[in-house]
Coordinates of C-alpha atoms in Angstrom, one line a residue:
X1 CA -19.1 -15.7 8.5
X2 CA -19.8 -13.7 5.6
X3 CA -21.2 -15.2 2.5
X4 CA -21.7 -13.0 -0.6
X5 CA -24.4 -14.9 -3.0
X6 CA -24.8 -15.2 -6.4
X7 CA -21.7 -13.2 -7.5
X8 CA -19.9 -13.0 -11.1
X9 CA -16.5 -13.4 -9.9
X10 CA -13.7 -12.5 -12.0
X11 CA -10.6 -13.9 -11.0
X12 CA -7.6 -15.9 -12.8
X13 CA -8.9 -15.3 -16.6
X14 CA -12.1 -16.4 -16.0
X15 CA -16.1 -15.2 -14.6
X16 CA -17.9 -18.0 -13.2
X17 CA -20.9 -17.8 -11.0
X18 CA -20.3 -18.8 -7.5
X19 CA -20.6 -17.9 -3.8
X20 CA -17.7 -16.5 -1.5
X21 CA -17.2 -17.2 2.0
X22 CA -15.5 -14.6 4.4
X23 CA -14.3 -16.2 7.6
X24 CA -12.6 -13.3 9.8
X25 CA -9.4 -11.7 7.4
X26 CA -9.8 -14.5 4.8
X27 CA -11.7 -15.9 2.0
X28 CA -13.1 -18.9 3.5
X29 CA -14.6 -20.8 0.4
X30 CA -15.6 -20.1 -3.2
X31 CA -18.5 -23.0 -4.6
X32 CA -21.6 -23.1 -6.7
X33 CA -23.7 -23.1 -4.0
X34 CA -22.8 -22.0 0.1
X35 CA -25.3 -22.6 2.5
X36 CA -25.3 -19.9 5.5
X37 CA -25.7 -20.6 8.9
X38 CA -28.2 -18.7 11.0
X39 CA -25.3 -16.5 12.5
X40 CA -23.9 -15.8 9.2
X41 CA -24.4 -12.1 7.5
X42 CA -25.8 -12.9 3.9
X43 CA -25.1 -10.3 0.9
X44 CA -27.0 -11.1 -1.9
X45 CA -24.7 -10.3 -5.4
X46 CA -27.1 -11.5 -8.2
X47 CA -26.2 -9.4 -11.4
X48 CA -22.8 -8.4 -9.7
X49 CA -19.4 -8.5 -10.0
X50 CA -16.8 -9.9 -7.1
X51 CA -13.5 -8.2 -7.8
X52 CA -10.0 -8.6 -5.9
X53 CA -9.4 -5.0 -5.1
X54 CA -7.4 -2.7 -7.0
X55 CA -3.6 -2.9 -6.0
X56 CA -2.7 1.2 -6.7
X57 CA 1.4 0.6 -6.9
X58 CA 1.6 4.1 -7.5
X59 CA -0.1 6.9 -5.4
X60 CA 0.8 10.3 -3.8
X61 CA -1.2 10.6 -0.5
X62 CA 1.0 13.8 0.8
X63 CA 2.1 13.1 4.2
X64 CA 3.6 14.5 5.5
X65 CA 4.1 17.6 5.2
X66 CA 1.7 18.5 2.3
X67 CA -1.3 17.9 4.1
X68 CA -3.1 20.8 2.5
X69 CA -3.3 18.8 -0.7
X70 CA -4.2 15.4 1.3
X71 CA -3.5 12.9 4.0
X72 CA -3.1 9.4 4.1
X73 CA -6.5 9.2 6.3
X74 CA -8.3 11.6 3.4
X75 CA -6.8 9.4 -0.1
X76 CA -7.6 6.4 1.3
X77 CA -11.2 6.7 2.2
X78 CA -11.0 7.7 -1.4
X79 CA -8.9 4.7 -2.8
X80 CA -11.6 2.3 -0.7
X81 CA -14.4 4.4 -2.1
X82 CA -13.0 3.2 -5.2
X83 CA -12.7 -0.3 -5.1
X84 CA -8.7 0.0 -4.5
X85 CA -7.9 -2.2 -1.4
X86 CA -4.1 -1.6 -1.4
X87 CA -2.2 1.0 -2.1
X88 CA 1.7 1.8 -2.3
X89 CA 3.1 5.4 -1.5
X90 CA 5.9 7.8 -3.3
X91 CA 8.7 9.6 -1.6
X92 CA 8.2 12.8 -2.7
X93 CA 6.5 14.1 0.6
X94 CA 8.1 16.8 3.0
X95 CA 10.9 15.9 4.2
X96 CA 11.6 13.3 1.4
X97 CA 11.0 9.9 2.4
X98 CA 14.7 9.3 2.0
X99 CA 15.9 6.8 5.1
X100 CA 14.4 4.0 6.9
X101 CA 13.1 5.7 9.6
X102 CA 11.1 8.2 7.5
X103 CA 9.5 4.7 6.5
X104 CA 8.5 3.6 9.7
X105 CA 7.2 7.2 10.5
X106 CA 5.3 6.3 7.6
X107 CA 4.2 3.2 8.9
X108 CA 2.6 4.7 11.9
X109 CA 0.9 7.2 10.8
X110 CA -0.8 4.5 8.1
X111 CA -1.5 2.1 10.5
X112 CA -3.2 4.3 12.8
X113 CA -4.8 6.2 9.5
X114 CA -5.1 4.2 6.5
X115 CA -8.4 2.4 5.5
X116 CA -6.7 0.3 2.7
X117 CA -3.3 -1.5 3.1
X118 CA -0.4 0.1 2.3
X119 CA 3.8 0.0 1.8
X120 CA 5.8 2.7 1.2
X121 CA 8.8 3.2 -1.1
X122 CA 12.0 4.5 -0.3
X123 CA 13.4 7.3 -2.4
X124 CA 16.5 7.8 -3.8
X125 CA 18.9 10.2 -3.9
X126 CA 23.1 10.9 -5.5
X127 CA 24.1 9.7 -2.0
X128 CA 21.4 7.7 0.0
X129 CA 23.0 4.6 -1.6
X130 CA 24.1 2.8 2.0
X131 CA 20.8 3.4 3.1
X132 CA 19.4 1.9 -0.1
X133 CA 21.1 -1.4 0.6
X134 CA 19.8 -1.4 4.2
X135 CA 16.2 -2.0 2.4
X136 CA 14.3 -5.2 3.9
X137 CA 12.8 -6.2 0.7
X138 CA 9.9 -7.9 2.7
X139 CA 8.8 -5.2 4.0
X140 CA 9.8 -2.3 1.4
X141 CA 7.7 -2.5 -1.9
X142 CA 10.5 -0.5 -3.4
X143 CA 12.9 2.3 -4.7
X144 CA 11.8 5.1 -6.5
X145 CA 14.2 6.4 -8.6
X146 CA 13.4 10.1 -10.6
X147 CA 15.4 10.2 -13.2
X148 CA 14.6 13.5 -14.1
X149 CA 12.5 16.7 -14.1
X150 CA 12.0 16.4 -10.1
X151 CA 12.8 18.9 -7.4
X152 CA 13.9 19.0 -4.3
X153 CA 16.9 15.9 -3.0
X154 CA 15.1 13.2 -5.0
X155 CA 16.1 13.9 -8.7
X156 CA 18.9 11.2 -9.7
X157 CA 20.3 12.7 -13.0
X158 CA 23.7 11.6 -12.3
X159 CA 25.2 8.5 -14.6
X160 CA 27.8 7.2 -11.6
X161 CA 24.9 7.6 -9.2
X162 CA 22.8 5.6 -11.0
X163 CA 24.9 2.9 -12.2
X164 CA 25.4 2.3 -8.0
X165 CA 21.8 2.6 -7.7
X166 CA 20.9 -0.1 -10.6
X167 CA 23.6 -1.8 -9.3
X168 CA 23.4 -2.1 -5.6
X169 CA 19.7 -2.0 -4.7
X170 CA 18.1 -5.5 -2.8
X171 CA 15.0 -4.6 -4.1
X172 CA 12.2 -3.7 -7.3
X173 CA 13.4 0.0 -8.7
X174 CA 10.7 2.2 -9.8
X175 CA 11.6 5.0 -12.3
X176 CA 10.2 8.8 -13.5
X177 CA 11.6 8.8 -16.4
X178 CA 11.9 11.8 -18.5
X179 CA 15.0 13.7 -19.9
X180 CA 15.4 17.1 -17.9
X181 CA 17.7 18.6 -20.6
X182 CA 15.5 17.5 -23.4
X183 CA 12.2 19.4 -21.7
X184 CA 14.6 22.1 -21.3
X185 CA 15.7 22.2 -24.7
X186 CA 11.9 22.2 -25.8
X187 CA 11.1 25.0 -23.8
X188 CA 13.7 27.3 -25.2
X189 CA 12.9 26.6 -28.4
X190 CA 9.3 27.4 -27.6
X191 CA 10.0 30.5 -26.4
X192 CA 11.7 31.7 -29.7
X193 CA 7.9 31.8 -31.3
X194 CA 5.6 32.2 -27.8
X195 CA 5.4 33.5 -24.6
X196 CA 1.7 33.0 -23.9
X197 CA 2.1 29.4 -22.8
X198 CA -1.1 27.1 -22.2
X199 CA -2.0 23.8 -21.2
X200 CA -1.7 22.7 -24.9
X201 CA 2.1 23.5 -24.9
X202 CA 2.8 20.6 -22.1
X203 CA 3.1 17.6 -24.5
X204 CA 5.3 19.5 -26.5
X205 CA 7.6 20.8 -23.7
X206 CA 7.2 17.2 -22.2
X207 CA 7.5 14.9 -25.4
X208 CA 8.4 11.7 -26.8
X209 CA 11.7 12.3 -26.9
X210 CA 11.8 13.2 -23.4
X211 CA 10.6 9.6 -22.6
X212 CA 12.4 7.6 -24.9
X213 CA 15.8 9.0 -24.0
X214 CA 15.0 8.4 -20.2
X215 CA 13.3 5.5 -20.1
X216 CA 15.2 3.6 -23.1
X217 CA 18.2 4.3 -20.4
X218 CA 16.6 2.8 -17.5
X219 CA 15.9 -0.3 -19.6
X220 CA 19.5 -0.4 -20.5
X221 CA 21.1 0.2 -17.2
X222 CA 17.9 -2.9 -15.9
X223 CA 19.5 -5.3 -18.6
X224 CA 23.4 -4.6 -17.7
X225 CA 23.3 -5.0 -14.0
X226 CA 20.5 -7.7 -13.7
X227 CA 18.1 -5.1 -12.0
X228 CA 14.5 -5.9 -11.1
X229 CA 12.7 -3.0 -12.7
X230 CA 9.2 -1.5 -12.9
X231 CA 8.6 1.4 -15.2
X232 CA 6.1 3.6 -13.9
X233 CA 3.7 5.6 -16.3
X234 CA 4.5 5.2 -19.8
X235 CA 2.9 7.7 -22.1
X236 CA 4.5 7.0 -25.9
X237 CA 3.8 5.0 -28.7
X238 CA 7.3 4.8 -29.5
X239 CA 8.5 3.5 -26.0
X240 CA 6.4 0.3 -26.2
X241 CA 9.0 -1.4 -28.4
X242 CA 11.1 -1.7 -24.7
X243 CA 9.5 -4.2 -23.2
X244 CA 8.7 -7.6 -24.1
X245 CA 5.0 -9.0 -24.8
X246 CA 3.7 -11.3 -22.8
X247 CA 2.7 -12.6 -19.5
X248 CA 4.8 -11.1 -15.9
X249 CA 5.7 -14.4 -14.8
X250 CA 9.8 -14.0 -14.7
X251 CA 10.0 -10.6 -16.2
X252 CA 12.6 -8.6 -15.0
X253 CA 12.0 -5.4 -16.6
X254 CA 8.0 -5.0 -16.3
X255 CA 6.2 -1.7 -17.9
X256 CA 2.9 0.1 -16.4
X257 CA 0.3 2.5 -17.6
X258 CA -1.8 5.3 -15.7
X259 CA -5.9 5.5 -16.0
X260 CA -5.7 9.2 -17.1
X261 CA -3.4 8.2 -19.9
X262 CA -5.4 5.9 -21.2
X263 CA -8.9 7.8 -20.9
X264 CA -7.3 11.8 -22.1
X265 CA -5.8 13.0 -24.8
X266 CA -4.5 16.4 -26.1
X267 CA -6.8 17.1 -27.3
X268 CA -8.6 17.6 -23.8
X269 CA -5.9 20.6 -22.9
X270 CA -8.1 23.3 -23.8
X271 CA -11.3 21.6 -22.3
X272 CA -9.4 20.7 -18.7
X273 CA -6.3 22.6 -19.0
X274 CA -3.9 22.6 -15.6
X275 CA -6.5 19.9 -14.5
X276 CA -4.9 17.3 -16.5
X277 CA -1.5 18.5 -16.3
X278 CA 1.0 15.9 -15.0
X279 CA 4.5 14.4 -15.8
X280 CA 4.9 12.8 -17.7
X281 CA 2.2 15.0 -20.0
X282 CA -0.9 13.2 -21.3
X283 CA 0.1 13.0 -25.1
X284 CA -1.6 12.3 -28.7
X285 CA -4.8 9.7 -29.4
X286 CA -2.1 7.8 -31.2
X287 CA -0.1 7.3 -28.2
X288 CA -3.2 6.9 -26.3
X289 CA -4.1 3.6 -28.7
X290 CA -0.7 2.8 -28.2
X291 CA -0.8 2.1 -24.4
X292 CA -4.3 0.3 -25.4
X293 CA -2.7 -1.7 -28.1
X294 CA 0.6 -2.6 -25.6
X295 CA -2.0 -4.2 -22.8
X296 CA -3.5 -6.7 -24.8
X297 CA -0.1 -7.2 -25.9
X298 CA 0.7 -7.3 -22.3
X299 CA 4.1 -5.5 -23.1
X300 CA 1.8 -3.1 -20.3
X301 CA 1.7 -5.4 -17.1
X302 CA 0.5 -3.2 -14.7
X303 CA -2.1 0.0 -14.9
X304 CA -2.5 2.3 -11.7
X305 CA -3.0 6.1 -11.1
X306 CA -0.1 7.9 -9.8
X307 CA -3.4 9.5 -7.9
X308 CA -1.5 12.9 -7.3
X309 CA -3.8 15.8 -5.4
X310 CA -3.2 19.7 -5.5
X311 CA -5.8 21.8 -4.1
X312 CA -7.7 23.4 -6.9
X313 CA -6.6 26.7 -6.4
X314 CA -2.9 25.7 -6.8
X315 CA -4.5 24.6 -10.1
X316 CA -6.0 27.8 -10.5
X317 CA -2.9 29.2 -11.6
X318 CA -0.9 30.5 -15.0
X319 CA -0.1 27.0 -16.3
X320 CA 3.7 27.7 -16.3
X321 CA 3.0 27.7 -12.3
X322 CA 0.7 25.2 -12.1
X323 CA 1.8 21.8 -10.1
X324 CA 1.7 18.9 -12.2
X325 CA -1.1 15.8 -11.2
X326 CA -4.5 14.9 -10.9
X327 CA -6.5 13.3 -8.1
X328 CA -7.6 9.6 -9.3
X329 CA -7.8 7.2 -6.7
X330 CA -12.1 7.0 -6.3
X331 CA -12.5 6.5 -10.0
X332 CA -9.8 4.7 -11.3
X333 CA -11.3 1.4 -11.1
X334 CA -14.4 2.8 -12.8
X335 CA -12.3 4.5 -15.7
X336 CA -11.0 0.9 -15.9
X337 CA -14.6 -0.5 -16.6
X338 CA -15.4 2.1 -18.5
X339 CA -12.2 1.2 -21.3
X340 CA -14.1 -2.4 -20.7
X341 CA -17.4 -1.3 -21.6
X342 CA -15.8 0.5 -25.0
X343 CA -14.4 -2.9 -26.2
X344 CA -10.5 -1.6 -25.4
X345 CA -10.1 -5.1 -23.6
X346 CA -11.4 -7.7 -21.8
X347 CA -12.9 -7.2 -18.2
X348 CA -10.5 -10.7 -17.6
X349 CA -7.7 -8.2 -18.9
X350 CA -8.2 -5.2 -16.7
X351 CA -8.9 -7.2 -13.8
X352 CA -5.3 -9.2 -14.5
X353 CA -3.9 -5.4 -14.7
X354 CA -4.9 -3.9 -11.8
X355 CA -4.7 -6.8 -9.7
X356 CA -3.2 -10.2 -10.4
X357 CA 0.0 -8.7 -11.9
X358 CA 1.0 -5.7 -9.1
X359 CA 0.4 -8.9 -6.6
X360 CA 2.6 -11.2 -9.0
X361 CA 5.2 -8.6 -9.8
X362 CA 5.7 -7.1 -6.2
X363 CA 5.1 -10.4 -4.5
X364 CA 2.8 -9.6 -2.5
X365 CA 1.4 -12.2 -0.1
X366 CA -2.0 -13.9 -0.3
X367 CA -3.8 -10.5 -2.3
X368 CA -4.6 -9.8 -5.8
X369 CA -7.0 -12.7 -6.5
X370 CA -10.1 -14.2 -5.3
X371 CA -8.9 -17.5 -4.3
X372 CA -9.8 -19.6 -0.7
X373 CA -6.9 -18.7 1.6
X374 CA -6.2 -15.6 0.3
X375 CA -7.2 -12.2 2.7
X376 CA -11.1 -10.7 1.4
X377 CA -9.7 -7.9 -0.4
X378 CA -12.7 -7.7 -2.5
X379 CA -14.7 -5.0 -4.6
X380 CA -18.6 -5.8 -5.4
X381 CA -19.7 -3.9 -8.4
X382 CA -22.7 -2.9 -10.4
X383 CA -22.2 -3.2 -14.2
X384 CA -26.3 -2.3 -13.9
X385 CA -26.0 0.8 -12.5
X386 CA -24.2 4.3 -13.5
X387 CA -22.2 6.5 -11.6
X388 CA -22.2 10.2 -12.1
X389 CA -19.1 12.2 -11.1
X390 CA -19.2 15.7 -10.1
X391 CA -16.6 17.6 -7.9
X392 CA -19.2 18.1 -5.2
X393 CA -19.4 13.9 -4.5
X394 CA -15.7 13.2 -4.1
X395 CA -14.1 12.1 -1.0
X396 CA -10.7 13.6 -2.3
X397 CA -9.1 16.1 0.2
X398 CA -8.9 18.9 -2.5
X399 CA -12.4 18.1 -3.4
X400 CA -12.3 18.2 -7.2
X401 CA -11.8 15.2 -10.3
X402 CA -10.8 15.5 -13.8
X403 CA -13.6 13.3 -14.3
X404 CA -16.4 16.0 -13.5
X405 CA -19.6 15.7 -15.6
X406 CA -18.4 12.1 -16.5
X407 CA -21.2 9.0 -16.1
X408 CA -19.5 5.9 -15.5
X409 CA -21.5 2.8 -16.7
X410 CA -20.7 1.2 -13.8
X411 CA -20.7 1.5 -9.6
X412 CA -19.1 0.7 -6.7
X413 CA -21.0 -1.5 -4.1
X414 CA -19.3 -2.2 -1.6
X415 CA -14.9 -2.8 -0.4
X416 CA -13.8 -5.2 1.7
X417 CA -10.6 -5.1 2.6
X418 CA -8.9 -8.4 4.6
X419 CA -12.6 -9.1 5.2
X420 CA -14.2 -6.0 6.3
X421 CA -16.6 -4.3 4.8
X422 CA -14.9 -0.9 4.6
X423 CA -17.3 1.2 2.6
X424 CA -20.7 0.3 1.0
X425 CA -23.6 2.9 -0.3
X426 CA -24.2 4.0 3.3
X427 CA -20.7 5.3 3.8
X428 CA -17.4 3.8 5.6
X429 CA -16.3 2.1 8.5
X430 CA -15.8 3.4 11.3
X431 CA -12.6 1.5 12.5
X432 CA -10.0 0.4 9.7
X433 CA -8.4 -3.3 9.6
X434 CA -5.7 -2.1 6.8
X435 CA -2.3 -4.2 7.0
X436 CA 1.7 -3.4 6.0
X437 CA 1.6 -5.2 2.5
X438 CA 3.7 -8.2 3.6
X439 CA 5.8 -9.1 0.1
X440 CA 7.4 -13.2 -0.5
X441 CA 10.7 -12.1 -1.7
X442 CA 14.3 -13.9 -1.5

């Protein structure tokens, strides 16, 4: 066994001092006081903090297809790097991951690759609705819907389309949402006064209104057809009034919130230009509060990254060109601290966001918490030590971070993921024990 000693574990609203007991993919035992056998590898915590690891419902990992930018072998050395022990993959690769065999083409190339466990969602499209309905929602953590402003087969604009969609779908819909003819009509209205566009014009192209529209129609299609539905990275102030406050148990229309959204504002555009350009655009301070204000309300269930690399001389161009996302995977979870350590909530909180409620709302089995019987997904942390984050110490594929010149007050020790010790100081393991995510649904 594995014993880790002296630990401040955080788990179901609470930080008590206890020891935790691996025994093979499992934790074993949590008490006061564990006493190792001779053959048993001790790790002593004193000062730490025992974590369940990060559950990322929301990452772009690039393959295939777009493995210039990253690979599923590259992000998630990253993701473990970063305390994140699970992680759950978007469509939007090349080809689109569009039917169920692009899925298990997925599958294989994660379980031969990945260092953290993983599921993949199914994207669709005006007509994939038949293979939609062939979802096994066990084994599927969802449907990703783009409601607008995407490219390619995967943008869903259509109202018949996604009335079937909202309608028919076994399983948790995901949405983008922001109104393509709204960004539109901001843009040509722009381009009556400017044509020297910057980084500093993408909040206005990609606004409120933009949102609200799209999203406040995703809530209502959710609420006429019954629909399990997650909405993935709100940005406005004014969109919080959607969702209801309070705890995820029995929601069916849940609400989420990205790390960079809650750490930037605009007022970082001419600082980090292109390099914090993504959709939907990071917005004012005041919207910034707002997502701040909606977790403690918990009307924000979930926060995640939407970790989204481009190498950085794709960000190296005119902003007009420039992809949209920002690699965020290795320091999400300390971003997360780092909102702890400024008083925006509660390490109980954050730990309840990034964990507890992706495992409650996706129904994930036996992950999310530190509790005897469920798998060792586990994150030991440092709130003694800092980490300072430069482009040069990533483990990101495209090698560079938003967060460069940033000192986090906070490191990572050591990832376990289903009871392996998967990276510590000293680097990463050599041989991965990642699983499918495995979710307990009807």
């Amino acid at each position: 066994m594995q014993i880790i000693k002296n630990a401040q574990v955080v788990t179901n609203g609470k930080i008590i001092e206890a020891d935790v007991a691996i025994k093979g993919e499992f934790i074993h035992a949590i008490d006061s006081n564990i006493t190792p056998s001779a053959t048993d590898t001790v790790i002593d915590a004193q000062g730490m903090l025992l974590l369940p690891g990060m559950i990322d419902d929301q990452v772009h990992f690039r393959e295939p297809g777009l493995t210039h930018k990253g690979s599923i072998y590259t992000e998630s050395r990253a993701a473990v790097a970063g305390g994140i022990t699970s992680f759950m993959e978007m469509p939007n690769v090349k080809p689109s991951t569009t039917t169920i065999e692009a899925l298990k083409e997925k599958h294989d190339i994660a379980k031969k690759d990945a260092l953290a466990n993983y599921s993949f969602y199914l994207g669709a499209t005006p007509d994939n609705i038949e293979e939609i309905k062939r979802v096994d929602p066990t084994w599927v953590c969802g449907v990703k819907v783009f409601m607008g402003a995407s490219t390619g087969d995967l943008l869903v604009d259509h109202p018949a389309a996604l009335e079937r969609i909202f309608k028919e779908c076994p399983t948790l819909i995901t949405t983008h949402c922001e109104k393509g003819d709204v960004i539109a009509q901001n843009l040509e209205k722009l381009q009556l006064t400017t044509s020297n566009f910057t980084p500093s014009h993408h909040p206005i192209i990609r606004d409120t209104e933009a949102c609200y529209q799209s999203s406040s129609y995703a809530v209502d299609l959710a609420k006429r057809h019954g629909t399990d539905l997650h909405v993935l990275h709100l940005t406005t102030a004014k969109e919080m009034a959607l969702f209801e406050a309070g705890p995820i148990a029995h929601k069916k229309i849940t609400a989420e919130a990205c790390v960079h959204h809650l750490w930037f504002n605009q007022d970082d555009y001419p600082t980090l230009g292109n390099l914090i350009k993504c959709n939907p655009a990071i917005k004012a301070e005041s919207d910034r509060l707002a997502l701040i204000k909606a977790i403690n309300e918990d009307r924000i269930d979930i926060i995640a990254t939407d970790h989204a690399p481009h190498t950085f001389e794709e960000k190296g161009v005119d902003f007009m060109e420039a992809p949209a996302g920002l690699p965020l995977v290795q320091h999400a979870l300390l971003s997360v601290l780092g909102q702890v350590k400024r008083g925006a909530f509660t390490l109980e909180k954050a730990v309840e966001k990034v964990s507890h409620n992706p495992a409650i709302r996706y129904k994930i089995d036996k992950r999310g918490y530190v509790e005897e019987g469920f798998y060792a997904d586990l994150v030991l942390v440092d709130p003694n030590q800092t980490t300072a984050i430069s482009h040069d110490n990533t483990h990101y594929h495209c090698q560079w971070t938003p967060f460069n010149g940033v000192t986090f007050n906070h490191k990572i020790m050591a990832t376990f993921v289903n009871g392996k010790q998967v990276f510590n100081e000293t680097g990463f393991a050599d041989a991965s024990t990642a699983m499918a995510l495995h979710f307990n649904r009807d």
